[in-house]
């Protein structure tokens, strides 16, 4: 299994708009071959948290059946459309691609 943690930082005040675009593409991603999980998460106020990502950031938690499924995902037309829509809203993006240990 392939795990992806994508830390997305929106331009100031643009996180809600960016998440709206993300939620619009989620059903198409969920329908892709090999998609196990694909969802955004934001900070919560919890006593065990040692750090926050901040009010302009969210983390995308993804799970893919294979490396090939992830490779196919990034080449889909709906992801190209999402990238074009999100381009002006994103300040920074960090991707961690991991495999089960």
CSV table of C-alpha atoms in Angstrom, one decimal:
chain,number,residue,atom,x,y,z
A,1,UNK,CA,0.0,0.0,0.0
A,2,UNK,CA,1.1,3.5,-0.8
A,3,UNK,CA,0.4,6.3,1.6
A,4,UNK,CA,0.5,10.0,0.7
A,5,UNK,CA,0.5,12.9,3.1
A,6,UNK,CA,0.1,16.2,1.2
A,7,UNK,CA,0.5,19.3,3.3
A,8,UNK,CA,-1.2,22.1,1.5
A,9,UNK,CA,-0.9,25.7,2.5
A,10,UNK,CA,-3.4,28.1,0.9
A,11,UNK,CA,-2.7,31.7,0.4
A,12,UNK,CA,-3.9,33.7,3.4
A,13,UNK,CA,-7.7,33.5,3.7
A,14,UNK,CA,-8.1,31.1,0.8
A,15,UNK,CA,-8.3,27.7,2.6
A,16,UNK,CA,-12.1,27.5,2.4
A,17,UNK,CA,-12.1,28.2,-1.4
A,18,UNK,CA,-9.3,25.7,-1.9
A,19,UNK,CA,-11.1,23.0,0.1
A,20,UNK,CA,-14.3,23.6,-1.9
A,21,UNK,CA,-12.3,22.8,-5.1
A,22,UNK,CA,-10.8,19.8,-3.4
A,23,UNK,CA,-14.2,18.5,-2.3
A,24,UNK,CA,-15.5,18.9,-5.8
A,25,UNK,CA,-12.9,16.5,-7.2
A,26,UNK,CA,-13.1,13.9,-4.4
A,27,UNK,CA,-15.9,11.7,-5.9
A,28,UNK,CA,-13.9,11.3,-9.1
A,29,UNK,CA,-10.8,10.4,-7.2
A,30,UNK,CA,-12.7,7.9,-5.0
A,31,UNK,CA,-13.9,6.2,-8.2
A,32,UNK,CA,-10.3,5.7,-9.5
A,33,UNK,CA,-8.9,2.2,-9.6
A,34,UNK,CA,-6.8,1.6,-6.5
A,35,UNK,CA,-8.0,4.5,-4.4
A,36,UNK,CA,-8.5,3.4,-0.9
A,37,UNK,CA,-8.7,6.7,0.9
A,38,UNK,CA,-8.5,10.4,-0.2
A,39,UNK,CA,-9.6,13.1,2.2
A,40,UNK,CA,-8.6,16.4,3.7
A,41,UNK,CA,-8.0,17.0,7.4
A,42,UNK,CA,-7.5,20.2,9.4
A,43,UNK,CA,-6.2,20.9,12.9
A,44,UNK,CA,-8.3,20.1,15.8
A,45,UNK,CA,-8.0,21.5,19.3
A,46,UNK,CA,-6.8,18.5,21.3
A,47,UNK,CA,-4.5,18.3,24.3
A,48,UNK,CA,-2.1,15.8,22.8
A,49,UNK,CA,-1.3,17.9,19.7
A,50,UNK,CA,2.3,19.1,19.8
A,51,UNK,CA,2.0,21.5,16.8
A,52,UNK,CA,-0.6,22.9,14.4
A,53,UNK,CA,-0.5,23.2,10.6
A,54,UNK,CA,-2.3,26.5,10.9
A,55,UNK,CA,-5.5,28.2,9.7
A,56,UNK,CA,-4.4,28.3,6.1
A,57,UNK,CA,-3.3,24.7,5.8
A,58,UNK,CA,-4.8,21.2,5.5
A,59,UNK,CA,-3.4,17.8,5.1
A,60,UNK,CA,-4.6,15.4,2.4
A,61,UNK,CA,-4.5,11.8,3.6
A,62,UNK,CA,-4.3,9.3,0.8
A,63,UNK,CA,-4.0,5.5,0.5
A,64,UNK,CA,-3.5,3.8,-2.8
A,65,UNK,CA,-3.4,0.1,-3.5
A,66,UNK,CA,-0.2,0.3,-5.7
A,67,UNK,CA,2.4,2.8,-6.9
A,68,UNK,CA,0.9,2.4,-10.4
A,69,UNK,CA,-2.5,3.5,-9.1
A,70,UNK,CA,-1.0,6.6,-7.6
A,71,UNK,CA,0.9,7.3,-10.9
A,72,UNK,CA,-2.3,7.0,-12.9
A,73,UNK,CA,-4.1,9.3,-10.4
A,74,UNK,CA,-1.8,12.2,-11.0
A,75,UNK,CA,-2.4,11.9,-14.8
A,76,UNK,CA,-6.2,12.0,-14.8
A,77,UNK,CA,-8.0,14.9,-16.5
A,78,UNK,CA,-9.9,15.8,-13.3
A,79,UNK,CA,-6.7,16.2,-11.4
A,80,UNK,CA,-5.3,18.5,-14.2
A,81,UNK,CA,-8.5,20.5,-13.9
A,82,UNK,CA,-8.2,20.7,-10.1
A,83,UNK,CA,-4.5,21.7,-10.4
A,84,UNK,CA,-5.4,24.6,-12.8
A,85,UNK,CA,-8.2,25.8,-10.5
A,86,UNK,CA,-6.1,25.5,-7.3
A,87,UNK,CA,-2.9,27.0,-8.7
A,88,UNK,CA,-3.8,30.6,-7.8
A,89,UNK,CA,-5.0,29.6,-4.3
A,90,UNK,CA,-2.0,27.5,-3.1
A,91,UNK,CA,1.0,29.1,-1.4
A,92,UNK,CA,2.9,25.9,-0.7
A,93,UNK,CA,2.6,22.1,-1.1
A,94,UNK,CA,4.7,19.4,0.4
A,95,UNK,CA,4.1,15.8,-0.6
A,96,UNK,CA,5.3,12.8,1.4
A,97,UNK,CA,4.9,9.5,-0.5
A,98,UNK,CA,5.3,6.5,1.8
A,99,UNK,CA,5.0,2.7,1.8
A,100,UNK,CA,3.9,0.4,4.5
A,101,UNK,CA,6.7,-0.6,6.8
